[in-house]
Amino acid sequence: VLNIADRVRAYARELQAEIGVGADSGIDASRIHLNVTLHGPATADGVVSAARDAMREHGIVAPRKNATLGIEIVASLPAGLLIDHLAYFRDTAAWAQQHYRVPLLSAIVHNDESSPHLHLVLLPVRDGKLVGSELLGNRATMKAMQKDFHEQVAKQYGLRMPAAKKRHS
């Protein structure tokens, strides 16, 4: 529950380097107040606590050392896109919950960088087992997930799926 805390500290803007102290952060510290917590706690400690509670609810007391304890999804929009960003990100979070059928621990929208984006953290647990690898799957699983997201969410906002990149042999 460990690495979840580190990731959430970064996107919850709890780390000094993340709030503009680092030269390459891309974060405008004067705009951090524009970030929005859509779901779950706004702090890393709160998300870790929610993860521990959810694992206990699912009967997981001592996960394996190498278990995947959280899956982070980042959904981003191009700068200047004239759609309702908050509605899009709410729909994205709802889609993730429905698609993966696992607990959503956290959803935070960042408006403090050039492109608005959403960080989601899911707890990959089903039927009393951690199933991170199963959720992530392989390349085909990821392509199917992207297609489903496009059909269910992105398309409704007038977004197009990027053209497939050609592989050169």
mmCIF file of C-alpha atoms in Angstrom:
data_model
loop_
_atom_site.group_PDB
_atom_site.id
_atom_site.type_symbol
_atom_site.label_atom_id
_atom_site.label_comp_id
_atom_site.label_asym_id
_atom_site.label_seq_id
_atom_site.Cartn_x
_atom_site.Cartn_y
_atom_site.Cartn_z
ATOM 1 C CA VAL A 1 0.000 0.000 0.000
ATOM 2 C CA LEU A 2 3.290 1.632 0.027
ATOM 3 C CA ASN A 3 3.742 2.609 -3.619
ATOM 4 C CA ILE A 4 0.140 3.792 -3.789
ATOM 5 C CA ALA A 5 1.090 6.419 -1.202
ATOM 6 C CA ASP A 6 4.057 7.633 -3.248
ATOM 7 C CA ARG A 7 2.001 7.962 -6.428
ATOM 8 C CA VAL A 8 -0.850 9.740 -4.674
ATOM 9 C CA ARG A 9 1.551 12.109 -2.904
ATOM 10 C CA ALA A 10 2.749 13.136 -6.356
ATOM 11 C CA TYR A 11 -0.634 13.761 -7.910
ATOM 12 C CA ALA A 12 -2.259 15.105 -4.738
ATOM 13 C CA ARG A 13 0.522 17.707 -4.860
ATOM 14 C CA GLU A 14 1.916 16.749 -1.459
ATOM 15 C CA LEU A 15 5.532 16.614 -2.631
ATOM 16 C CA GLN A 16 7.446 19.879 -2.786
ATOM 17 C CA ALA A 17 9.089 18.923 -6.081
ATOM 18 C CA GLU A 18 5.632 18.567 -7.594
ATOM 19 C CA ILE A 19 4.486 22.101 -6.798
ATOM 20 C CA GLY A 20 6.853 23.956 -9.013
ATOM 21 C CA VAL A 21 10.096 23.695 -7.041
ATOM 22 C CA GLY A 22 11.521 21.354 -9.689
ATOM 23 C CA ALA A 23 12.437 23.203 -12.890
ATOM 24 C CA ASP A 24 10.785 20.636 -15.181
ATOM 25 C CA SER A 25 7.614 19.944 -13.196
ATOM 26 C CA GLY A 26 5.197 21.697 -15.597
ATOM 27 C CA ILE A 27 2.968 22.522 -12.631
ATOM 28 C CA ASP A 28 1.744 26.057 -12.106
ATOM 29 C CA ALA A 29 1.651 26.347 -8.308
ATOM 30 C CA SER A 30 -0.727 29.313 -8.550
ATOM 31 C CA ARG A 31 -3.325 27.023 -10.184
ATOM 32 C CA ILE A 32 -3.193 24.066 -7.747
ATOM 33 C CA HIS A 33 -6.398 25.341 -6.128
ATOM 34 C CA LEU A 34 -8.173 24.545 -9.432
ATOM 35 C CA ASN A 35 -7.573 20.808 -9.008
ATOM 36 C CA VAL A 36 -10.704 18.808 -8.138
ATOM 37 C CA THR A 37 -11.123 15.617 -6.119
ATOM 38 C CA LEU A 38 -13.974 13.716 -7.790
ATOM 39 C CA HIS A 39 -13.835 10.607 -5.634
ATOM 40 C CA GLY A 40 -12.136 9.408 -2.491
ATOM 41 C CA PRO A 41 -9.731 11.149 -0.167
ATOM 42 C CA ALA A 42 -7.632 14.052 -1.421
ATOM 43 C CA THR A 43 -4.504 12.959 0.465
ATOM 44 C CA ALA A 44 -2.109 10.050 0.061
ATOM 45 C CA ASP A 45 -2.667 8.917 3.646
ATOM 46 C CA GLY A 46 -6.424 8.937 3.063
ATOM 47 C CA VAL A 47 -6.097 6.836 -0.099
ATOM 48 C CA VAL A 48 -3.792 4.361 1.655
ATOM 49 C CA SER A 49 -6.296 4.076 4.485
ATOM 50 C CA ALA A 50 -9.137 3.516 1.994
ATOM 51 C CA ALA A 51 -7.046 0.832 0.233
ATOM 52 C CA ARG A 52 -6.359 -0.964 3.532
ATOM 53 C CA ASP A 53 -10.039 -0.801 4.490
ATOM 54 C CA ALA A 54 -11.141 -2.123 1.087
ATOM 55 C CA MET A 55 -8.602 -4.966 1.220
ATOM 56 C CA ARG A 56 -9.847 -5.950 4.683
ATOM 57 C CA GLU A 57 -13.444 -5.853 3.397
ATOM 58 C CA HIS A 58 -12.372 -8.293 0.674
ATOM 59 C CA GLY A 59 -10.581 -10.559 3.137
ATOM 60 C CA ILE A 60 -7.034 -9.550 2.211
ATOM 61 C CA VAL A 61 -4.950 -9.101 5.333
ATOM 62 C CA ALA A 62 -1.386 -9.822 4.209
ATOM 63 C CA PRO A 63 -0.890 -9.398 0.454
ATOM 64 C CA ARG A 64 2.123 -10.961 -1.265
ATOM 65 C CA LYS A 65 5.188 -8.719 -1.320
ATOM 66 C CA ASN A 66 5.039 -8.465 -5.117
ATOM 67 C CA ALA A 67 1.250 -8.020 -5.363
ATOM 68 C CA THR A 68 -0.140 -5.198 -7.465
ATOM 69 C CA LEU A 69 -1.930 -3.070 -4.884
ATOM 70 C CA GLY A 70 -3.095 -0.267 -7.104
ATOM 71 C CA ILE A 71 -3.602 0.522 -10.750
ATOM 72 C CA GLU A 72 -3.302 4.115 -11.867
ATOM 73 C CA ILE A 73 -5.059 5.340 -14.987
ATOM 74 C CA VAL A 74 -4.375 8.789 -16.394
ATOM 75 C CA ALA A 75 -6.848 10.330 -18.845
ATOM 76 C CA SER A 76 -5.704 13.519 -20.505
ATOM 77 C CA LEU A 77 -7.277 16.116 -22.766
ATOM 78 C CA PRO A 78 -5.490 18.450 -25.161
ATOM 79 C CA ALA A 79 -4.986 22.007 -23.933
ATOM 80 C CA GLY A 80 -7.670 24.376 -25.159
ATOM 81 C CA LEU A 81 -10.264 21.712 -26.002
ATOM 82 C CA LEU A 82 -13.703 23.287 -25.645
ATOM 83 C CA ILE A 83 -15.684 20.599 -23.854
ATOM 84 C CA ASP A 84 -16.924 20.287 -20.286
ATOM 85 C CA HIS A 85 -13.735 18.826 -18.786
ATOM 86 C CA LEU A 86 -15.309 17.994 -15.445
ATOM 87 C CA ALA A 87 -18.195 16.099 -17.063
ATOM 88 C CA TYR A 88 -15.740 14.204 -19.277
ATOM 89 C CA PHE A 89 -13.587 13.223 -16.299
ATOM 90 C CA ARG A 90 -16.651 12.227 -14.239
ATOM 91 C CA ASP A 91 -17.767 10.001 -17.111
ATOM 92 C CA THR A 92 -14.245 8.596 -17.351
ATOM 93 C CA ALA A 93 -14.245 7.663 -13.648
ATOM 94 C CA ALA A 94 -17.701 6.071 -13.950
ATOM 95 C CA TRP A 95 -16.540 4.125 -17.011
ATOM 96 C CA ALA A 96 -13.459 2.829 -15.156
ATOM 97 C CA GLN A 97 -15.588 1.606 -12.254
ATOM 98 C CA GLN A 98 -17.999 -0.159 -14.603
ATOM 99 C CA HIS A 99 -15.297 -1.541 -16.908
ATOM 100 C CA TYR A 100 -12.960 -2.948 -14.276
ATOM 101 C CA ARG A 101 -15.561 -3.745 -11.568
ATOM 102 C CA VAL A 102 -13.079 -3.074 -8.752
ATOM 103 C CA PRO A 103 -13.041 -0.393 -6.033
ATOM 104 C CA LEU A 104 -12.138 3.121 -7.133
ATOM 105 C CA LEU A 105 -9.893 4.564 -4.436
ATOM 106 C CA SER A 106 -9.213 8.013 -5.823
ATOM 107 C CA ALA A 107 -10.051 10.316 -8.733
ATOM 108 C CA ILE A 108 -8.341 13.708 -8.910
ATOM 109 C CA VAL A 109 -8.540 16.181 -11.811
ATOM 110 C CA HIS A 110 -5.497 18.356 -12.454
ATOM 111 C CA ASN A 111 -6.069 21.773 -13.921
ATOM 112 C CA ASP A 112 -2.685 23.103 -12.812
ATOM 113 C CA GLU A 113 -0.735 21.955 -15.889
ATOM 114 C CA SER A 114 -1.061 22.873 -19.555
ATOM 115 C CA SER A 115 -3.327 19.893 -20.363
ATOM 116 C CA PRO A 116 -6.164 18.991 -17.994
ATOM 117 C CA HIS A 117 -5.995 15.366 -16.876
ATOM 118 C CA LEU A 118 -7.468 12.879 -14.442
ATOM 119 C CA HIS A 119 -5.623 10.457 -12.157
ATOM 120 C CA LEU A 120 -7.605 7.377 -11.104
ATOM 121 C CA VAL A 121 -6.377 4.770 -8.625
ATOM 122 C CA LEU A 122 -8.155 1.415 -8.610
ATOM 123 C CA LEU A 123 -7.735 -1.389 -6.092
ATOM 124 C CA PRO A 124 -7.431 -4.534 -8.247
ATOM 125 C CA VAL A 125 -9.401 -6.896 -6.010
ATOM 126 C CA ARG A 126 -12.142 -9.380 -6.905
ATOM 127 C CA ASP A 127 -13.522 -12.352 -5.031
ATOM 128 C CA GLY A 128 -11.054 -11.893 -2.180
ATOM 129 C CA LYS A 129 -7.979 -11.897 -4.438
ATOM 130 C CA LEU A 130 -5.687 -9.238 -5.841
ATOM 131 C CA VAL A 131 -5.969 -9.488 -9.634
ATOM 132 C CA GLY A 132 -3.746 -6.712 -10.988
ATOM 133 C CA SER A 133 -2.153 -8.755 -13.761
ATOM 134 C CA GLU A 134 -5.551 -10.063 -14.814
ATOM 135 C CA LEU A 135 -6.958 -6.531 -15.065
ATOM 136 C CA LEU A 136 -4.049 -5.208 -17.072
ATOM 137 C CA GLY A 137 -3.863 -8.224 -19.343
ATOM 138 C CA ASN A 138 -1.830 -8.125 -22.531
ATOM 139 C CA ARG A 139 -1.608 -5.918 -25.602
ATOM 140 C CA ALA A 140 -4.936 -7.197 -26.990
ATOM 141 C CA THR A 141 -6.633 -6.532 -23.631
ATOM 142 C CA MET A 142 -5.305 -2.969 -23.614
ATOM 143 C CA LYS A 143 -6.470 -2.331 -27.193
ATOM 144 C CA ALA A 144 -9.937 -3.651 -26.350
ATOM 145 C CA MET A 145 -10.052 -1.438 -23.248
ATOM 146 C CA GLN A 146 -9.078 1.636 -25.275
ATOM 147 C CA LYS A 147 -11.707 0.865 -27.907
ATOM 148 C CA ASP A 148 -14.397 0.409 -25.241
ATOM 149 C CA PHE A 149 -13.410 3.686 -23.552
ATOM 150 C CA HIS A 150 -13.561 5.486 -26.883
ATOM 151 C CA GLU A 151 -17.006 4.081 -27.709
ATOM 152 C CA GLN A 152 -18.481 4.625 -24.241
ATOM 153 C CA VAL A 153 -16.941 7.987 -23.289
ATOM 154 C CA ALA A 154 -14.600 9.799 -25.680
ATOM 155 C CA LYS A 155 -16.842 9.548 -28.733
ATOM 156 C CA GLN A 156 -19.695 11.201 -26.788
ATOM 157 C CA TYR A 157 -17.503 14.299 -26.465
ATOM 158 C CA GLY A 158 -16.553 14.413 -30.133
ATOM 159 C CA LEU A 159 -13.086 12.954 -29.601
ATOM 160 C CA ARG A 160 -11.555 10.688 -32.219
ATOM 161 C CA MET A 161 -9.421 7.655 -31.661
ATOM 162 C CA PRO A 162 -5.841 8.264 -32.810
ATOM 163 C CA ALA A 163 -4.816 6.407 -35.937
ATOM 164 C CA ALA A 164 -2.863 3.210 -35.299
ATOM 165 C CA LYS A 165 0.869 3.653 -35.637
ATOM 166 C CA LYS A 166 2.471 1.608 -38.366
ATOM 167 C CA ARG A 167 5.312 -0.631 -37.331
ATOM 168 C CA HIS A 168 8.375 -0.652 -39.518
ATOM 169 C CA SER A 169 10.239 -3.926 -39.816
#
